[in-house]
Short mmCIF file of C-alpha atoms in Angstrom, two decimals:
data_model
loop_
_atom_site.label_atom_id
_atom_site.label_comp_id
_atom_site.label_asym_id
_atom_site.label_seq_id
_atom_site.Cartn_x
_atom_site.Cartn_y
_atom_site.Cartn_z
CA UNK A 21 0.00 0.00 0.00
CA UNK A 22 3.07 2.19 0.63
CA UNK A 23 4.12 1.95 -2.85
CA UNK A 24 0.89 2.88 -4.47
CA UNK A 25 0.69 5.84 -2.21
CA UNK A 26 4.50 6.48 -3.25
CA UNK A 27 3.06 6.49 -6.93
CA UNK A 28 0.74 8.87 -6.30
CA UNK A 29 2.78 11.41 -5.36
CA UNK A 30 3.28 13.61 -8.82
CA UNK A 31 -0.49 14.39 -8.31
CA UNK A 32 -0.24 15.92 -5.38
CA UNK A 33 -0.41 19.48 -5.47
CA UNK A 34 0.88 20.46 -2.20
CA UNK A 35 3.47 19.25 0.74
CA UNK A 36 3.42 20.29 4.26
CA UNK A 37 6.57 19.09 6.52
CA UNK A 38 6.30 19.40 9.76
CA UNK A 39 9.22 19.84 11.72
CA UNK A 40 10.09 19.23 15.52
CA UNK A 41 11.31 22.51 16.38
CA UNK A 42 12.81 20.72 19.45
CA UNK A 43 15.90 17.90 19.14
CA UNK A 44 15.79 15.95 22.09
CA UNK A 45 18.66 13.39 22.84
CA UNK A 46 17.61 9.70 21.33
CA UNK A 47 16.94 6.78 23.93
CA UNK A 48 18.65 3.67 23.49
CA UNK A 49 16.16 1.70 21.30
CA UNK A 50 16.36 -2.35 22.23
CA UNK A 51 14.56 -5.54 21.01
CA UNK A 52 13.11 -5.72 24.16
CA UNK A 53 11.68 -1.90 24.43
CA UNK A 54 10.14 -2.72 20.24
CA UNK A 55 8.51 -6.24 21.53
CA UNK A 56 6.70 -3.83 23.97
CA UNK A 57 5.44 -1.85 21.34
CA UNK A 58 4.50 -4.26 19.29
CA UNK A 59 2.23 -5.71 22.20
CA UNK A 60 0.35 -2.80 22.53
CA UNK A 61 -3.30 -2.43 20.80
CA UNK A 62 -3.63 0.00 18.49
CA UNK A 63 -7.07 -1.25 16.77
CA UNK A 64 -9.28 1.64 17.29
CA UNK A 65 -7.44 3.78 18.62
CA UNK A 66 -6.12 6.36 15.91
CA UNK A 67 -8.66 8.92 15.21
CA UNK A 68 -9.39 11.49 11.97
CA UNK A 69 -11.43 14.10 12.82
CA UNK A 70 -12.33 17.09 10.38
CA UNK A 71 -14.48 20.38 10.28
CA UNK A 72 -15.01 22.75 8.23
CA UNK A 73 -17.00 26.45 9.51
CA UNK A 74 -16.74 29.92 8.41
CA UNK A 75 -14.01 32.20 9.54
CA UNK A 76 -14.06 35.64 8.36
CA UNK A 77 -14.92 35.51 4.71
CA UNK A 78 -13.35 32.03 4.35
CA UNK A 79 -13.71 28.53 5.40
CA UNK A 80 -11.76 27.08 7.71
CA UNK A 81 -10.64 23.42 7.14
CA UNK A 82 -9.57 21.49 10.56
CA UNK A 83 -7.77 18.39 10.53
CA UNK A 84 -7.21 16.79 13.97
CA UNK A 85 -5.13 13.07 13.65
CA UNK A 86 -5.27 11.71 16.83
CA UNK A 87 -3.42 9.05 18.23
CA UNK A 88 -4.83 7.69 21.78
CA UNK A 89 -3.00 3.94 22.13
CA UNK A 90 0.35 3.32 23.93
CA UNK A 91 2.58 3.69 21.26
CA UNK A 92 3.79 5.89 18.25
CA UNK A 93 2.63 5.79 14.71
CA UNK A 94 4.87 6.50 11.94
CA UNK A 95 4.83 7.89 8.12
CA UNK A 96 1.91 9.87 8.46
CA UNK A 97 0.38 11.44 5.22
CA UNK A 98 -2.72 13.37 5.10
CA UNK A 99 -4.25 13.81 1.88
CA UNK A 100 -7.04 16.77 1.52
CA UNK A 101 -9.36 16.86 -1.45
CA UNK A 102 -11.09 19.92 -2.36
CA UNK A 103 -13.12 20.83 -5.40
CA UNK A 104 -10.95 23.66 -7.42
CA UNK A 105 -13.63 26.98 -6.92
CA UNK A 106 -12.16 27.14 -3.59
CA UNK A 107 -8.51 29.01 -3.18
CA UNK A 108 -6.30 27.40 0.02
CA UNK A 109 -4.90 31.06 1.43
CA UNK A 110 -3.23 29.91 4.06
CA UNK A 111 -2.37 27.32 6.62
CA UNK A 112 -1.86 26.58 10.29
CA UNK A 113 1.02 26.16 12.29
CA UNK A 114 3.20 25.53 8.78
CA UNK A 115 2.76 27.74 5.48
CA UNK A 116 1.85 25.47 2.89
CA UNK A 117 3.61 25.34 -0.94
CA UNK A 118 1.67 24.00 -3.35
CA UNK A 119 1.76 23.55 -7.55
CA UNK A 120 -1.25 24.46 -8.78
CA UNK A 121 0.38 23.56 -12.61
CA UNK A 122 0.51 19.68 -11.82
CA UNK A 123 -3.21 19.17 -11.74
CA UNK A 124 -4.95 17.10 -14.62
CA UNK A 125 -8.41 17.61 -12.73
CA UNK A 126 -10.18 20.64 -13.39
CA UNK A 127 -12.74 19.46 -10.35
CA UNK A 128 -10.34 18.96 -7.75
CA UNK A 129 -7.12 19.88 -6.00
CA UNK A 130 -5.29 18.02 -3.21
CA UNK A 131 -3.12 18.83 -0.51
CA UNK A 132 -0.82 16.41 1.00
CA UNK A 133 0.46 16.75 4.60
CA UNK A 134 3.28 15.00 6.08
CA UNK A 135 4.45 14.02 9.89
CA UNK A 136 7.22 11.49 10.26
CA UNK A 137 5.81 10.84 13.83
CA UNK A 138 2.04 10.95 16.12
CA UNK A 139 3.53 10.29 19.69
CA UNK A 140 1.88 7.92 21.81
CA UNK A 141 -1.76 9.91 23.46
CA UNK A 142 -0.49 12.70 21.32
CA UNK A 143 -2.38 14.64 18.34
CA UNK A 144 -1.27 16.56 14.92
CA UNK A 145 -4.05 19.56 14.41
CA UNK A 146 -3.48 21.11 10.95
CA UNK A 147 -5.77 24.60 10.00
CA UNK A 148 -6.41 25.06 6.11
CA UNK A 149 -8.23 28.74 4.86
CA UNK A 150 -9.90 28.59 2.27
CA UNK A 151 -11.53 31.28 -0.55
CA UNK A 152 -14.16 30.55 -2.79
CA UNK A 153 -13.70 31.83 -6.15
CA UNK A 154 -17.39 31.44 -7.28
CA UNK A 155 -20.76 30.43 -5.82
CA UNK A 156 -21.72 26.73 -6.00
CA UNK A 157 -23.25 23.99 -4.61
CA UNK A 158 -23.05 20.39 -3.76
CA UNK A 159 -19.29 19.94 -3.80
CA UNK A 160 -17.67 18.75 -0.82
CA UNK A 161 -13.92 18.06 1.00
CA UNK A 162 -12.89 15.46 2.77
CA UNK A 163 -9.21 13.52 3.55
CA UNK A 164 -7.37 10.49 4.44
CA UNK A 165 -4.66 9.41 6.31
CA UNK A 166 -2.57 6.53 5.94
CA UNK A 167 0.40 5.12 8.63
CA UNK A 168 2.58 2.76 9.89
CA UNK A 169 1.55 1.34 12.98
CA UNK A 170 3.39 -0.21 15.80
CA UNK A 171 3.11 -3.61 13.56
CA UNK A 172 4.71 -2.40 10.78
CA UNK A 173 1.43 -2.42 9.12
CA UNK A 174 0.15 0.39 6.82
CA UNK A 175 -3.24 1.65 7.78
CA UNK A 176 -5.85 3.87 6.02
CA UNK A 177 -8.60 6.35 7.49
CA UNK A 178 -10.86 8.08 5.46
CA UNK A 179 -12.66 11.22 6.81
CA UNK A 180 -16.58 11.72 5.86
CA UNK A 181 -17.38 14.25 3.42
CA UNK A 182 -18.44 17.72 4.03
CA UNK A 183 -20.56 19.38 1.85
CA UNK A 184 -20.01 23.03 0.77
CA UNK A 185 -23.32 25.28 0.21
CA UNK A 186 -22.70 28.85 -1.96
CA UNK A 187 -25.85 29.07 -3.46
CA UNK A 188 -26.66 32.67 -4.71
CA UNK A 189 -28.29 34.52 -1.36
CA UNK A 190 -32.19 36.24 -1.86
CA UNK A 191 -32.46 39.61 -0.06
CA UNK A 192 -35.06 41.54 1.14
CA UNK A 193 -34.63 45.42 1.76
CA UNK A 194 -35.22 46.37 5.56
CA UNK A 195 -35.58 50.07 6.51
CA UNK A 196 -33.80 51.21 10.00
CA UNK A 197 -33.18 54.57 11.62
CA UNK A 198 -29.11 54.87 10.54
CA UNK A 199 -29.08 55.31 14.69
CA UNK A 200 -29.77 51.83 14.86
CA UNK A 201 -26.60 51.00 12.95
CA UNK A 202 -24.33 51.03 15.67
CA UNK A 203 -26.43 48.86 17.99
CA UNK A 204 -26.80 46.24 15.42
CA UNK A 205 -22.79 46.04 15.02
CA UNK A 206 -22.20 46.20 19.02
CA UNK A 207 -24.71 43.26 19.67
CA UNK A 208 -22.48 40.17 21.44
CA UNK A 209 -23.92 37.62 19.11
CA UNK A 210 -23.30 39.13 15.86
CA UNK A 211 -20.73 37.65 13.24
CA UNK A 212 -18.32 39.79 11.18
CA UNK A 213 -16.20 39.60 8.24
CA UNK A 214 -14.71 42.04 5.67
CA UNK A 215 -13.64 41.45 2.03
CA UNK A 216 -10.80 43.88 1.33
CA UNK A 217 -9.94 44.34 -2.58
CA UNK A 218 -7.03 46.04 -4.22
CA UNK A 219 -7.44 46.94 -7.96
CA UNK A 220 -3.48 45.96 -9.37
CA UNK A 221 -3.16 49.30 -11.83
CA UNK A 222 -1.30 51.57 -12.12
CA UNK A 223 -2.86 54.34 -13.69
CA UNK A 224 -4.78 56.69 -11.19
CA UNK A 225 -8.01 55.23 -10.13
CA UNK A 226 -11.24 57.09 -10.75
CA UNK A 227 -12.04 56.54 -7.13
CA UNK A 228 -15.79 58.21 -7.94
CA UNK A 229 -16.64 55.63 -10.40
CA UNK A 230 -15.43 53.14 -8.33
CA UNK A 231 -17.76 54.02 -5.23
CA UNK A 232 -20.61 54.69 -7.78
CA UNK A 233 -20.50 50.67 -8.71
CA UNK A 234 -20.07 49.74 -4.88
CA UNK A 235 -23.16 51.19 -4.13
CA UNK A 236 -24.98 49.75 -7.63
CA UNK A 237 -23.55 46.56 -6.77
CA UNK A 238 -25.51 46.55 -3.24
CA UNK A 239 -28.24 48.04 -4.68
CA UNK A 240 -28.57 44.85 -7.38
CA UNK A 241 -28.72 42.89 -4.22
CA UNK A 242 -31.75 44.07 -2.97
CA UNK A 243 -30.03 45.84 -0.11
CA UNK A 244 -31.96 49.51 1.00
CA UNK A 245 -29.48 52.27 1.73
CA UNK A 246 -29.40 53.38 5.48
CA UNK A 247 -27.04 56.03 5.58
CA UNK A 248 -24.20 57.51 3.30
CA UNK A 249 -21.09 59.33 3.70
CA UNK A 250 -19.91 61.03 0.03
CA UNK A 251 -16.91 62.75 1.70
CA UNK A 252 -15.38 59.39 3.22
CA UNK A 253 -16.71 57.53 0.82
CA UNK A 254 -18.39 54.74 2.76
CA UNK A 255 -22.06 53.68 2.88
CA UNK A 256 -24.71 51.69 5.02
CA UNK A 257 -27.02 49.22 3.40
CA UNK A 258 -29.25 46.85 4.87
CA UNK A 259 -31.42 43.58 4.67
CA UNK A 260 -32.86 40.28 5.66
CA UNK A 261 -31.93 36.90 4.12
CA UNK A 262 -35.10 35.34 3.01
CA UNK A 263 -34.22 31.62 3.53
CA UNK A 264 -32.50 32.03 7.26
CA UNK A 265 -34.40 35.15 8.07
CA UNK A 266 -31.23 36.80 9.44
CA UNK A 267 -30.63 40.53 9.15
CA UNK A 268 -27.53 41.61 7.50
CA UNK A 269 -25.54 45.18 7.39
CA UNK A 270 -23.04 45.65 4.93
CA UNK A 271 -20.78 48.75 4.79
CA UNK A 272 -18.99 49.47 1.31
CA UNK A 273 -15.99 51.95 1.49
CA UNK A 274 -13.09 52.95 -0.50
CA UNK A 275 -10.13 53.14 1.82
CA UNK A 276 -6.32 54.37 0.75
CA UNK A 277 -7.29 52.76 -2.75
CA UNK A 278 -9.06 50.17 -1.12
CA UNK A 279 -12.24 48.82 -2.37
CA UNK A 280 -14.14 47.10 1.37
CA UNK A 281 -17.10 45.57 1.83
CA UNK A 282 -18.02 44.57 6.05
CA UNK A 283 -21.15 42.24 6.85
CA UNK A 284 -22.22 41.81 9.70
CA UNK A 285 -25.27 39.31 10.45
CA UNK A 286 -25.92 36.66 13.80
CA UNK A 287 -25.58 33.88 10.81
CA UNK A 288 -21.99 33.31 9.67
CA UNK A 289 -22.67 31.18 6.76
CA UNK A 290 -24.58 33.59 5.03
CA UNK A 291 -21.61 36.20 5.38
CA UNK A 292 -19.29 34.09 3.12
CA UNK A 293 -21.53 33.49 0.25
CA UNK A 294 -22.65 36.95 0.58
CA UNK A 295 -19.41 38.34 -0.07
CA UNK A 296 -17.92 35.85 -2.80
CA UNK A 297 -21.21 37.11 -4.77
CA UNK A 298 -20.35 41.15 -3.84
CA UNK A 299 -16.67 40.28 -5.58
CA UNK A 300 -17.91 38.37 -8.20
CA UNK A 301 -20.40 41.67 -9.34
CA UNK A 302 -17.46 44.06 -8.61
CA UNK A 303 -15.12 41.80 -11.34
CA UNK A 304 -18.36 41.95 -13.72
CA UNK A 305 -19.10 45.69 -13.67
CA UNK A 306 -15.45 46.84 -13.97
CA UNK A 307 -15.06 44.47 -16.79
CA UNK A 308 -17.88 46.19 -18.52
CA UNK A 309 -16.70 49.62 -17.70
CA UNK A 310 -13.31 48.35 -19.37
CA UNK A 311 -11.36 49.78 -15.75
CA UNK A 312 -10.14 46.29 -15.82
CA UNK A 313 -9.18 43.27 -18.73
CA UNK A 314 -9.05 40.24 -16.06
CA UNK A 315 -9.79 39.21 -12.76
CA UNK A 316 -6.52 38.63 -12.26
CA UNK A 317 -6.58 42.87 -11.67
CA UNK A 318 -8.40 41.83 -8.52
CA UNK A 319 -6.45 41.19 -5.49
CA UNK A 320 -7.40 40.00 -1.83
CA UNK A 321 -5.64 42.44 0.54
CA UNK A 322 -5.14 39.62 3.27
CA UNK A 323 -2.15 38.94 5.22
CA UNK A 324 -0.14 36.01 4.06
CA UNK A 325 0.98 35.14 7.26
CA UNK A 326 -1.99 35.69 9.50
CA UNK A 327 -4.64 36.63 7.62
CA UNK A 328 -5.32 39.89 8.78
CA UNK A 329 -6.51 42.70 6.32
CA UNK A 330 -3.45 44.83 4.74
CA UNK A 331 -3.69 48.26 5.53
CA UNK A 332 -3.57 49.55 2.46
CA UNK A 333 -2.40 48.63 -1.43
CA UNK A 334 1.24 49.39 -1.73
CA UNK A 335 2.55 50.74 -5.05
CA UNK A 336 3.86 48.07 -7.47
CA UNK A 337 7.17 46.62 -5.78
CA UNK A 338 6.99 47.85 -2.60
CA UNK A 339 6.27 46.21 0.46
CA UNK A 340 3.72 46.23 2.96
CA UNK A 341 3.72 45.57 6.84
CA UNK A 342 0.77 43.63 8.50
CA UNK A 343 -0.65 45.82 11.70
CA UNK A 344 -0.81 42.13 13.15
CA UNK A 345 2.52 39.81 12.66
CA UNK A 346 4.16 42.89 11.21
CA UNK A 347 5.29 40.52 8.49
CA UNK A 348 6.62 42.80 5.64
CA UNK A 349 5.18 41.92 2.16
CA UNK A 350 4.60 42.45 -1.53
CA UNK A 351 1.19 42.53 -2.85
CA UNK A 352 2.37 42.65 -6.49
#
């Protein structure tokens, strides 16, 4: 089974090694300490668990690989499958490289992950983020591990499926006194995230254009307008989504050349389709207005470290520090 794995391996778009950042001194390993090992059960006892839940304006993949017997396993691979309209930002603890050139499956990419060692009652908890790139439905992600037991037998897990829902959302314009804005936002239960967008020209921007389309986009949405601000450019709109019946607010500003959108609603979920469909529009309408030949123009202003949004969209070349991990970056 090892070598089939093994010939798998050119498929693979992505390898994560994870590294003991620790070298402790090695303890004399004798036939007598190994027939020990090889006593203990294992059968049962080496656990996949996965989840996947919003975060922000992107998913977040955990992968827990949990090993509860008496004894080590060894040659651990993880293999992730995800269907390709999502975009893998960033990972948790490790950074992860992948080749996105290697795939001969336009439906699905794959991560591999890599431990040489799960320690006796110990655990390896890996955190993917992912963006979608479109709305869709019905697709799902899901991964398996395979190892070497304490028998020198290779063993498989498979995780269960998890279903990804981005259908399209259906909103219905709800008037409230613009005073009422900043109770909404301050409420304990309320879920945020904020899709930050950098426009990668270098000509000057016509910034008024630009906020014109934010609020035509929010207004194709069904959204009513609350409150606006022309001198700061930035902009209240409001609504319910029909199916969940949850209230959203969404702000649209233009900020030091960048092009924001916050929601804000009690229902995560809703907040991630909800602002994959806000980008998508935004692509569409400067494509017709010709401020723009691909999406490729369009780029997520997210930390690649942490995450965190960029404080603003540096000029071509120069780098950028994160307000968070004050890692130093170029955006293009």
């Amino acid at each position: 089974m090892l070598e089939e794995n093994d010939s798998k391996s050119n498929k693979i778009h992505g390898l994560v090694l994870f590294e003991e950042t620790e070298i402790e001194e090695e303890e004399e390993f004798t036939e007598e300490k190994a027939a020990k090992l090889e006593e203990v059960s294992q059968e049962n006892k080496i656990k996949l668990q996965t989840e996947l839940k919003p975060y922000g304006d992107q998913y977040l993949y955990r992968i827990i690989v949990e090993n509860q017997s008496e004894a080590p396993i060894t040659e651990v691979k993880v293999k992730v499958n995800y269907p390709s309209f999502l975009e893998l930002k960033r990972s948790s603890p490790p950074t992860v490289s992948f080749d996105t050139n290697n795939s001969n499956d336009d439906d699905l990419e794959h991560i591999k992950i890599m431990f040489d060692e799960v320690s006796k009652k110990d655990q390896k908890r890996i955190n993917l983020f992912y963006t979608p790139k479109t709305l869709t439905n019905g697709e799902g992600i899901s991964s398996v591990i395979t190892f070497v037991n304490n028998q020198d037998l290779v063993r498989v897990i498979n995780s269960k499926e998890i279903t990804i829902d981005l259908s399209a959302l259906s909103i219905h314009p709800k008037i409230i006194p613009s005073s009422n804005i900043k109770k909404f936002v301050a409420k304990p239960d309320v879920k945020r995230a904020i899709k930050s967008l950098g426009i990668l020209i270098e000509d000057e921007l016509d910034l008024d254009e630009i906020f014109a389309q934010v609020n035509l986009i929010l207004r194709m949405n069904n959204f009513q307008l609350i409150a606006k601000d022309l001198e700061k450019k930035i902009v209240w709109y409001f609504g319910t989504e029909l199916e969940s019946k949850q209230d959203i607010l969404i702000i649209g500003q233009i900020n030091k050349r960048k092009i924001e959108w916050l929601a804000t609603s009690r229902d995560p979920h809703i907040l991630i389709p909800l602002l994959t469909m806000v980008k998508q529009d935004f692509i569409e309408r400067l494509k017709r207005l010709k401020m723009i030949d691909s999406p490729d123009q369009i780029m997520e202003l997210n930390c690649k470290n942490c995450g965190y949004v960029l404080p603003e969209l540096p000029k071509v070349g120069e780098m950028v520090e994160c307000t968070k991990c004050h890692l130093e970056q170029k955006v293009w």
